[in-house]
Amino acid sequence: MKGVFLESPGVIKIKDIDDTDDIPEGFIKIRVKSVGICGSDVHYYLHGRIGDFVLEKPMILGHETAGITESNGNNIRKGDIVAIEPGLPCEKCKYCKTGRYNLCPDIKFFATPPVDGSLREYIIYPEEFVYRAGGLTTNEAGLSEPMSVGVYATGKAGIGPENNVLIVGSGSVGILTAFSAEAHGSNVTLCDINMDKIKYARKCGFAAFLNDEIHDKYDTVFECSGMATEFAQNKTGKGGDLFLIGMGNTSGLNPLYISSNEITVHGIFRYSNTFNDAIKIIKKYRNRLKPFLEKNIGIDNLDSYLKNKEYEKYLKTIVEL
Ligand SMILES: [Zn+2]
Ligand SMILES: [Zn+2]
């Protein structure tokens, strides 16, 4: 079978890898059909590292994965459309034992060096982390990974119809978080500094504005841009909650503002126990999620797609295998 490897920064190679029908107990074989390209894939392609995770040998890219099963499990039947959760936790540490397995220090997460990702024709994977997504297309099912980030953060926030929610950053994570917040019944506004991103949020049916046009304060603010923590803090009202989803931000928070307004700041790292809810939300909003499905490419086009920075033009690009 074929797999798409990042050999070194800027170098993509499609290589043959061994295929097997030797499926261990508790595992499922999946024919991968859809892998969404994420900012982290692009980042590894450009720089060969994210923080302490450094590409030291060729690695298969991709972690936003859906496909069709080729074997039977306990709940999953051959031929099911499924989404794959990309992180396999150790299931032994204190975080795993308390359900916070996103914090597991030994988690093996697709396309995070040295763990290979999902851009390959077949994967044999624990059934426990494979989710049925019948009724969705494989491309829609693949959105359950980025949707999970929003499901997790909005679940932690405990928001409801009484809450005014602001989402700072209208990229794919921001918009998917907006869908999750709306699913809780909250009144949702998005903002960004980039008009193209605002247009995408509006295309998905949301109220979206330039940052400069946001004058109100909100009960709950989700910072999804990774670049506007201070702005997001200043839009969080008295007694409110600020969730930091975007990574890479270096601008500071103001302890005086936080304490005098009694704001609670929450860090968010990936997600846990979210995929079934993510799939439900995708089903609910599938018509409004169409802008996420506009750009599809084959594995042979990925190299030129990355070289030409085409990802800058689309809300989401999906590699179809
Ligand atoms: Zn991702
Ligand atoms: Zn663990």
PDB file of C-alpha atoms in Angstrom, residues 55-268:
ATOM      1  CA  LEU A  55      11.088  15.299  12.707  1.00  0.00           C
ATOM      2  CA  GLU A  56      14.164  13.062  12.948  1.00  0.00           C
ATOM      3  CA  LYS A  57      13.190  10.433  10.394  1.00  0.00           C
ATOM      4  CA  PRO A  58      10.579  10.233   7.607  1.00  0.00           C
ATOM      5  CA  MET A  59       7.051  10.333   9.025  1.00  0.00           C
ATOM      6  CA  ILE A  60       3.621   9.735   7.480  1.00  0.00           C
ATOM      7  CA  LEU A  61       1.529  12.938   7.691  1.00  0.00           C
ATOM      8  CA  GLY A  62      -2.148  13.330   8.568  1.00  0.00           C
ATOM      9  CA  HIS A  63      -4.454  12.939  11.569  1.00  0.00           C
ATOM     10  CA  GLU A  64      -7.980  14.026  10.497  1.00  0.00           C
ATOM     11  CA  THR A  65      -9.066  10.627   9.288  1.00  0.00           C
ATOM     12  CA  ALA A  66     -12.089   8.763   8.016  1.00  0.00           C
ATOM     13  CA  GLY A  67     -12.515   5.588   6.028  1.00  0.00           C
ATOM     14  CA  ILE A  68     -14.440   2.383   5.483  1.00  0.00           C
ATOM     15  CA  THR A  69     -13.851  -0.665   7.656  1.00  0.00           C
ATOM     16  CA  GLU A  70     -12.570  -3.860   6.084  1.00  0.00           C
ATOM     17  CA  SER A  71     -13.058  -6.139   9.099  1.00  0.00           C
ATOM     18  CA  ASN A  72     -15.620  -6.807  11.834  1.00  0.00           C
ATOM     19  CA  GLY A  73     -15.209  -5.782  15.457  1.00  0.00           C
ATOM     20  CA  ASN A  74     -17.509  -6.028  18.466  1.00  0.00           C
ATOM     21  CA  ASN A  75     -19.658  -3.050  17.479  1.00  0.00           C
ATOM     22  CA  ILE A  76     -18.255  -2.121  14.122  1.00  0.00           C
ATOM     23  CA  ARG A  77     -19.137  -4.098  11.015  1.00  0.00           C
ATOM     24  CA  LYS A  78     -17.231  -4.473   7.787  1.00  0.00           C
ATOM     25  CA  GLY A  79     -18.278  -1.695   5.395  1.00  0.00           C
ATOM     26  CA  ASP A  80     -19.060   0.914   8.076  1.00  0.00           C
ATOM     27  CA  ILE A  81     -18.043   4.516   7.493  1.00  0.00           C
ATOM     28  CA  VAL A  82     -15.882   5.493  10.465  1.00  0.00           C
ATOM     29  CA  ALA A  83     -13.821   8.309  11.927  1.00  0.00           C
ATOM     30  CA  ILE A  84     -10.515   7.517  13.645  1.00  0.00           C
ATOM     31  CA  GLU A  85      -9.388   9.254  16.838  1.00  0.00           C
ATOM     32  CA  PRO A  86      -5.697  10.029  16.263  1.00  0.00           C
ATOM     33  CA  GLY A  87      -4.359   9.697  19.831  1.00  0.00           C
ATOM     34  CA  LEU A  88      -3.769   6.377  21.602  1.00  0.00           C
ATOM     35  CA  PRO A  89      -3.245   6.990  25.331  1.00  0.00           C
ATOM     36  CA  CYS A  90      -1.365   4.606  27.655  1.00  0.00           C
ATOM     37  CA  GLU A  91      -4.523   3.868  29.712  1.00  0.00           C
ATOM     38  CA  LYS A  92      -2.373   3.437  32.849  1.00  0.00           C
ATOM     39  CA  CYS A  93      -1.318   6.881  34.065  1.00  0.00           C
ATOM     40  CA  LYS A  94      -3.320   9.109  36.420  1.00  0.00           C
ATOM     41  CA  TYR A  95      -4.620  11.260  33.546  1.00  0.00           C
ATOM     42  CA  CYS A  96      -5.830   8.255  31.590  1.00  0.00           C
ATOM     43  CA  LYS A  97      -7.454   6.769  34.678  1.00  0.00           C
ATOM     44  CA  THR A  98      -9.419   9.961  35.319  1.00  0.00           C
ATOM     45  CA  GLY A  99     -10.603  10.341  31.713  1.00  0.00           C
ATOM     46  CA  ARG A 100      -8.235  13.207  30.921  1.00  0.00           C
ATOM     47  CA  TYR A 101      -6.236  11.119  28.484  1.00  0.00           C
ATOM     48  CA  ASN A 102      -5.444  14.143  26.302  1.00  0.00           C
ATOM     49  CA  LEU A 103      -2.879  14.943  29.028  1.00  0.00           C
ATOM     50  CA  CYS A 104      -1.295  11.450  28.936  1.00  0.00           C
ATOM     51  CA  PRO A 105       2.496  11.920  28.720  1.00  0.00           C
ATOM     52  CA  ASP A 106       2.786   8.702  26.694  1.00  0.00           C
ATOM     53  CA  ILE A 107      -0.025   9.311  24.199  1.00  0.00           C
ATOM     54  CA  LYS A 108       0.816   8.234  20.650  1.00  0.00           C
ATOM     55  CA  PHE A 109      -0.730  10.839  18.375  1.00  0.00           C
ATOM     56  CA  PHE A 110      -0.805  10.543  14.568  1.00  0.00           C
ATOM     57  CA  ALA A 111       1.767  12.621  12.722  1.00  0.00           C
ATOM     58  CA  THR A 112       3.487  13.861  15.859  1.00  0.00           C
ATOM     59  CA  PRO A 113       7.132  12.706  15.649  1.00  0.00           C
ATOM     60  CA  PRO A 114       8.049   9.891  15.846  1.00  0.00           C
ATOM     61  CA  VAL A 115       4.479   8.538  15.426  1.00  0.00           C
ATOM     62  CA  ASP A 116       3.295   8.010  11.848  1.00  0.00           C
ATOM     63  CA  GLY A 117       0.046   9.619  10.731  1.00  0.00           C
ATOM     64  CA  SER A 118      -2.896   8.360   8.698  1.00  0.00           C
ATOM     65  CA  LEU A 119      -2.090   9.399   5.104  1.00  0.00           C
ATOM     66  CA  ARG A 120      -1.849   5.797   3.927  1.00  0.00           C
ATOM     67  CA  GLU A 121      -4.270   3.428   2.294  1.00  0.00           C
ATOM     68  CA  TYR A 122      -4.851   1.112   5.265  1.00  0.00           C
ATOM     69  CA  ILE A 123      -4.688   1.375   9.041  1.00  0.00           C
ATOM     70  CA  ILE A 124      -5.118  -1.355  11.645  1.00  0.00           C
ATOM     71  CA  TYR A 125      -6.336   0.382  14.792  1.00  0.00           C
ATOM     72  CA  PRO A 126      -7.926  -0.358  18.211  1.00  0.00           C
ATOM     73  CA  GLU A 127     -11.714  -0.509  17.816  1.00  0.00           C
ATOM     74  CA  GLU A 128     -12.072   1.555  20.999  1.00  0.00           C
ATOM     75  CA  PHE A 129     -10.803   4.614  19.086  1.00  0.00           C
ATOM     76  CA  VAL A 130     -12.799   4.016  15.896  1.00  0.00           C
ATOM     77  CA  TYR A 131     -16.264   5.634  15.684  1.00  0.00           C
ATOM     78  CA  ARG A 132     -19.183   4.798  13.427  1.00  0.00           C
ATOM     79  CA  ALA A 133     -20.298   7.725  11.319  1.00  0.00           C
ATOM     80  CA  GLY A 134     -23.021   6.104   9.212  1.00  0.00           C
ATOM     81  CA  GLY A 135     -25.084   8.633   7.268  1.00  0.00           C
ATOM     82  CA  LEU A 136     -22.097  10.898   6.689  1.00  0.00           C
ATOM     83  CA  THR A 137     -19.723  10.843   3.725  1.00  0.00           C
ATOM     84  CA  THR A 138     -16.131   9.925   4.571  1.00  0.00           C
ATOM     85  CA  ASN A 139     -15.092  13.563   3.999  1.00  0.00           C
ATOM     86  CA  GLU A 140     -17.733  14.750   6.465  1.00  0.00           C
ATOM     87  CA  ALA A 141     -16.723  12.050   8.973  1.00  0.00           C
ATOM     88  CA  GLY A 142     -13.100  13.246   8.821  1.00  0.00           C
ATOM     89  CA  LEU A 143     -14.205  16.616  10.219  1.00  0.00           C
ATOM     90  CA  SER A 144     -14.932  14.934  13.542  1.00  0.00           C
ATOM     91  CA  GLU A 145     -11.263  15.360  14.519  1.00  0.00           C
ATOM     92  CA  PRO A 146     -11.065  19.168  14.222  1.00  0.00           C
ATOM     93  CA  MET A 147     -14.688  19.372  15.477  1.00  0.00           C
ATOM     94  CA  SER A 148     -13.561  17.520  18.601  1.00  0.00           C
ATOM     95  CA  VAL A 149     -11.516  20.517  19.722  1.00  0.00           C
ATOM     96  CA  GLY A 150     -14.667  22.654  19.823  1.00  0.00           C
ATOM     97  CA  VAL A 151     -16.763  19.898  21.391  1.00  0.00           C
ATOM     98  CA  TYR A 152     -14.225  19.511  24.182  1.00  0.00           C
ATOM     99  CA  ALA A 153     -13.826  23.224  24.931  1.00  0.00           C
ATOM    100  CA  THR A 154     -17.537  24.041  24.792  1.00  0.00           C
ATOM    101  CA  GLY A 155     -18.299  20.987  26.944  1.00  0.00           C
ATOM    102  CA  LYS A 156     -15.817  22.150  29.569  1.00  0.00           C
ATOM    103  CA  ALA A 157     -17.363  25.625  29.403  1.00  0.00           C
ATOM    104  CA  GLY A 158     -20.790  24.287  30.376  1.00  0.00           C
ATOM    105  CA  ILE A 159     -22.437  26.941  28.206  1.00  0.00           C
ATOM    106  CA  GLY A 160     -26.142  27.067  27.429  1.00  0.00           C
ATOM    107  CA  PRO A 161     -28.845  29.287  25.893  1.00  0.00           C
ATOM    108  CA  GLU A 162     -28.232  31.979  28.540  1.00  0.00           C
ATOM    109  CA  ASN A 163     -24.635  32.564  27.415  1.00  0.00           C
ATOM    110  CA  ASN A 164     -23.259  35.096  24.960  1.00  0.00           C
ATOM    111  CA  VAL A 165     -20.199  33.527  23.367  1.00  0.00           C
ATOM    112  CA  LEU A 166     -17.396  35.217  21.435  1.00  0.00           C
ATOM    113  CA  ILE A 167     -15.010  33.199  19.296  1.00  0.00           C
ATOM    114  CA  VAL A 168     -11.783  35.009  18.483  1.00  0.00           C
ATOM    115  CA  GLY A 169     -10.312  33.638  15.235  1.00  0.00           C
ATOM    116  CA  SER A 170     -12.499  32.498  12.336  1.00  0.00           C
ATOM    117  CA  GLY A 171     -10.267  29.788  10.899  1.00  0.00           C
ATOM    118  CA  SER A 172     -11.411  26.186  10.763  1.00  0.00           C
ATOM    119  CA  VAL A 173     -11.031  25.558  14.523  1.00  0.00           C
ATOM    120  CA  GLY A 174     -12.857  28.797  15.384  1.00  0.00           C
ATOM    121  CA  ILE A 175     -15.782  28.040  13.077  1.00  0.00           C
ATOM    122  CA  LEU A 176     -16.062  24.425  14.267  1.00  0.00           C
ATOM    123  CA  THR A 177     -16.016  25.664  17.872  1.00  0.00           C
ATOM    124  CA  ALA A 178     -18.839  28.025  16.879  1.00  0.00           C
ATOM    125  CA  PHE A 179     -20.921  25.067  15.673  1.00  0.00           C
ATOM    126  CA  SER A 180     -20.315  23.274  18.984  1.00  0.00           C
ATOM    127  CA  ALA A 181     -21.311  26.386  20.959  1.00  0.00           C
ATOM    128  CA  GLU A 182     -24.459  26.833  18.880  1.00  0.00           C
ATOM    129  CA  ALA A 183     -25.314  23.170  19.501  1.00  0.00           C
ATOM    130  CA  HIS A 184     -25.418  24.085  23.229  1.00  0.00           C
ATOM    131  CA  GLY A 185     -27.978  26.784  22.359  1.00  0.00           C
ATOM    132  CA  SER A 186     -25.631  29.715  22.988  1.00  0.00           C
ATOM    133  CA  ASN A 187     -25.697  32.992  21.106  1.00  0.00           C
ATOM    134  CA  VAL A 188     -22.439  32.955  19.094  1.00  0.00           C
ATOM    135  CA  THR A 189     -20.373  35.741  17.515  1.00  0.00           C
ATOM    136  CA  LEU A 190     -17.068  35.254  15.678  1.00  0.00           C
ATOM    137  CA  CYS A 191     -14.348  37.753  14.917  1.00  0.00           C
ATOM    138  CA  ASP A 192     -11.036  37.908  13.073  1.00  0.00           C
ATOM    139  CA  ILE A 193      -8.613  40.437  11.603  1.00  0.00           C
ATOM    140  CA  ASN A 194      -8.785  38.722   8.195  1.00  0.00           C
ATOM    141  CA  MET A 195     -11.814  39.506   6.002  1.00  0.00           C
ATOM    142  CA  ASP A 196     -11.488  36.235   4.029  1.00  0.00           C
ATOM    143  CA  LYS A 197     -11.898  34.266   7.254  1.00  0.00           C
ATOM    144  CA  ILE A 198     -14.873  36.378   8.294  1.00  0.00           C
ATOM    145  CA  LYS A 199     -16.473  35.596   4.939  1.00  0.00           C
ATOM    146  CA  TYR A 200     -16.053  31.867   5.576  1.00  0.00           C
ATOM    147  CA  ALA A 201     -17.703  32.194   8.989  1.00  0.00           C
ATOM    148  CA  ARG A 202     -20.617  34.050   7.386  1.00  0.00           C
ATOM    149  CA  LYS A 203     -20.847  31.416   4.646  1.00  0.00           C
ATOM    150  CA  CYS A 204     -21.308  28.863   7.446  1.00  0.00           C
ATOM    151  CA  GLY A 205     -24.220  30.922   8.764  1.00  0.00           C
ATOM    152  CA  PHE A 206     -22.585  32.801  11.654  1.00  0.00           C
ATOM    153  CA  ALA A 207     -22.488  36.440  12.691  1.00  0.00           C
ATOM    154  CA  ALA A 208     -18.851  37.440  12.121  1.00  0.00           C
ATOM    155  CA  PHE A 209     -17.035  40.767  12.347  1.00  0.00           C
ATOM    156  CA  LEU A 210     -13.624  42.410  12.333  1.00  0.00           C
ATOM    157  CA  ASN A 211     -12.008  42.530  15.792  1.00  0.00           C
ATOM    158  CA  ASP A 212     -12.309  46.337  15.740  1.00  0.00           C
ATOM    159  CA  GLU A 213     -16.078  46.026  15.414  1.00  0.00           C
ATOM    160  CA  ILE A 214     -16.412  44.031  18.661  1.00  0.00           C
ATOM    161  CA  HIS A 215     -17.392  46.474  21.420  1.00  0.00           C
ATOM    162  CA  ASP A 216     -19.370  44.279  23.849  1.00  0.00           C
ATOM    163  CA  LYS A 217     -18.085  41.973  26.558  1.00  0.00           C
ATOM    164  CA  TYR A 218     -19.056  38.290  26.563  1.00  0.00           C
ATOM    165  CA  ASP A 219     -19.775  35.614  29.178  1.00  0.00           C
ATOM    166  CA  THR A 220     -17.517  33.075  27.520  1.00  0.00           C
ATOM    167  CA  VAL A 221     -14.683  33.733  25.073  1.00  0.00           C
ATOM    168  CA  PHE A 222     -12.814  31.081  23.074  1.00  0.00           C
ATOM    169  CA  GLU A 223      -9.435  32.264  21.735  1.00  0.00           C
ATOM    170  CA  CYS A 224      -8.913  30.136  18.601  1.00  0.00           C
ATOM    171  CA  SER A 225      -6.467  32.242  16.582  1.00  0.00           C
ATOM    172  CA  GLY A 226      -3.362  31.656  18.679  1.00  0.00           C
ATOM    173  CA  MET A 227      -2.577  35.337  18.236  1.00  0.00           C
ATOM    174  CA  ALA A 228      -5.023  37.435  20.236  1.00  0.00           C
ATOM    175  CA  THR A 229      -4.997  36.369  23.893  1.00  0.00           C
ATOM    176  CA  GLU A 230      -4.940  39.935  25.197  1.00  0.00           C
ATOM    177  CA  PHE A 231      -7.794  40.989  22.918  1.00  0.00           C
ATOM    178  CA  ALA A 232      -9.787  37.897  23.950  1.00  0.00           C
ATOM    179  CA  GLN A 233      -9.170  38.656  27.628  1.00  0.00           C
ATOM    180  CA  ASN A 234     -10.402  42.218  27.205  1.00  0.00           C
ATOM    181  CA  LYS A 235     -13.645  40.988  25.621  1.00  0.00           C
ATOM    182  CA  THR A 236     -14.340  38.650  28.559  1.00  0.00           C
ATOM    183  CA  GLY A 237     -16.862  40.249  30.922  1.00  0.00           C
ATOM    184  CA  LYS A 238     -17.092  40.190  34.728  1.00  0.00           C
ATOM    185  CA  GLY A 239     -17.220  36.667  36.114  1.00  0.00           C
ATOM    186  CA  GLY A 240     -16.613  35.266  32.638  1.00  0.00           C
ATOM    187  CA  ASP A 241     -14.561  32.386  31.293  1.00  0.00           C
ATOM    188  CA  LEU A 242     -11.697  32.634  28.807  1.00  0.00           C
ATOM    189  CA  PHE A 243     -10.639  29.482  26.954  1.00  0.00           C
ATOM    190  CA  LEU A 244      -7.244  29.389  25.256  1.00  0.00           C
ATOM    191  CA  ILE A 245      -7.507  26.967  22.345  1.00  0.00           C
ATOM    192  CA  GLY A 246      -5.102  28.567  19.854  1.00  0.00           C
ATOM    193  CA  MET A 247      -1.421  27.801  20.396  1.00  0.00           C
ATOM    194  CA  GLY A 248       1.673  29.886  19.847  1.00  0.00           C
ATOM    195  CA  ASN A 249       0.452  33.075  21.436  1.00  0.00           C
ATOM    196  CA  THR A 250       3.067  35.079  23.278  1.00  0.00           C
ATOM    197  CA  SER A 251       1.038  38.156  24.185  1.00  0.00           C
ATOM    198  CA  GLY A 252       0.410  38.432  27.897  1.00  0.00           C
ATOM    199  CA  LEU A 253      -2.636  38.311  30.092  1.00  0.00           C
ATOM    200  CA  ASN A 254      -3.202  41.064  32.628  1.00  0.00           C
ATOM    201  CA  PRO A 255      -3.482  39.638  36.183  1.00  0.00           C
ATOM    202  CA  LEU A 256      -5.088  42.837  37.477  1.00  0.00           C
ATOM    203  CA  TYR A 257      -7.839  42.692  34.840  1.00  0.00           C
ATOM    204  CA  ILE A 258      -8.347  38.969  35.489  1.00  0.00           C
ATOM    205  CA  SER A 259      -8.616  39.264  39.263  1.00  0.00           C
ATOM    206  CA  SER A 260     -10.615  42.492  39.399  1.00  0.00           C
ATOM    207  CA  ASN A 261     -13.167  41.042  36.946  1.00  0.00           C
ATOM    208  CA  GLU A 262     -12.966  37.554  38.442  1.00  0.00           C
ATOM    209  CA  ILE A 263     -12.268  35.905  35.097  1.00  0.00           C
ATOM    210  CA  THR A 264     -11.398  32.221  34.925  1.00  0.00           C
ATOM    211  CA  VAL A 265      -8.747  31.314  32.344  1.00  0.00           C
ATOM    212  CA  HIS A 266      -8.780  27.751  30.974  1.00  0.00           C
ATOM    213  CA  GLY A 267      -6.050  26.058  28.955  1.00  0.00           C
ATOM    214  CA  ILE A 268      -7.252  23.602  26.322  1.00  0.00           C
TER     215      ILE A 268
END
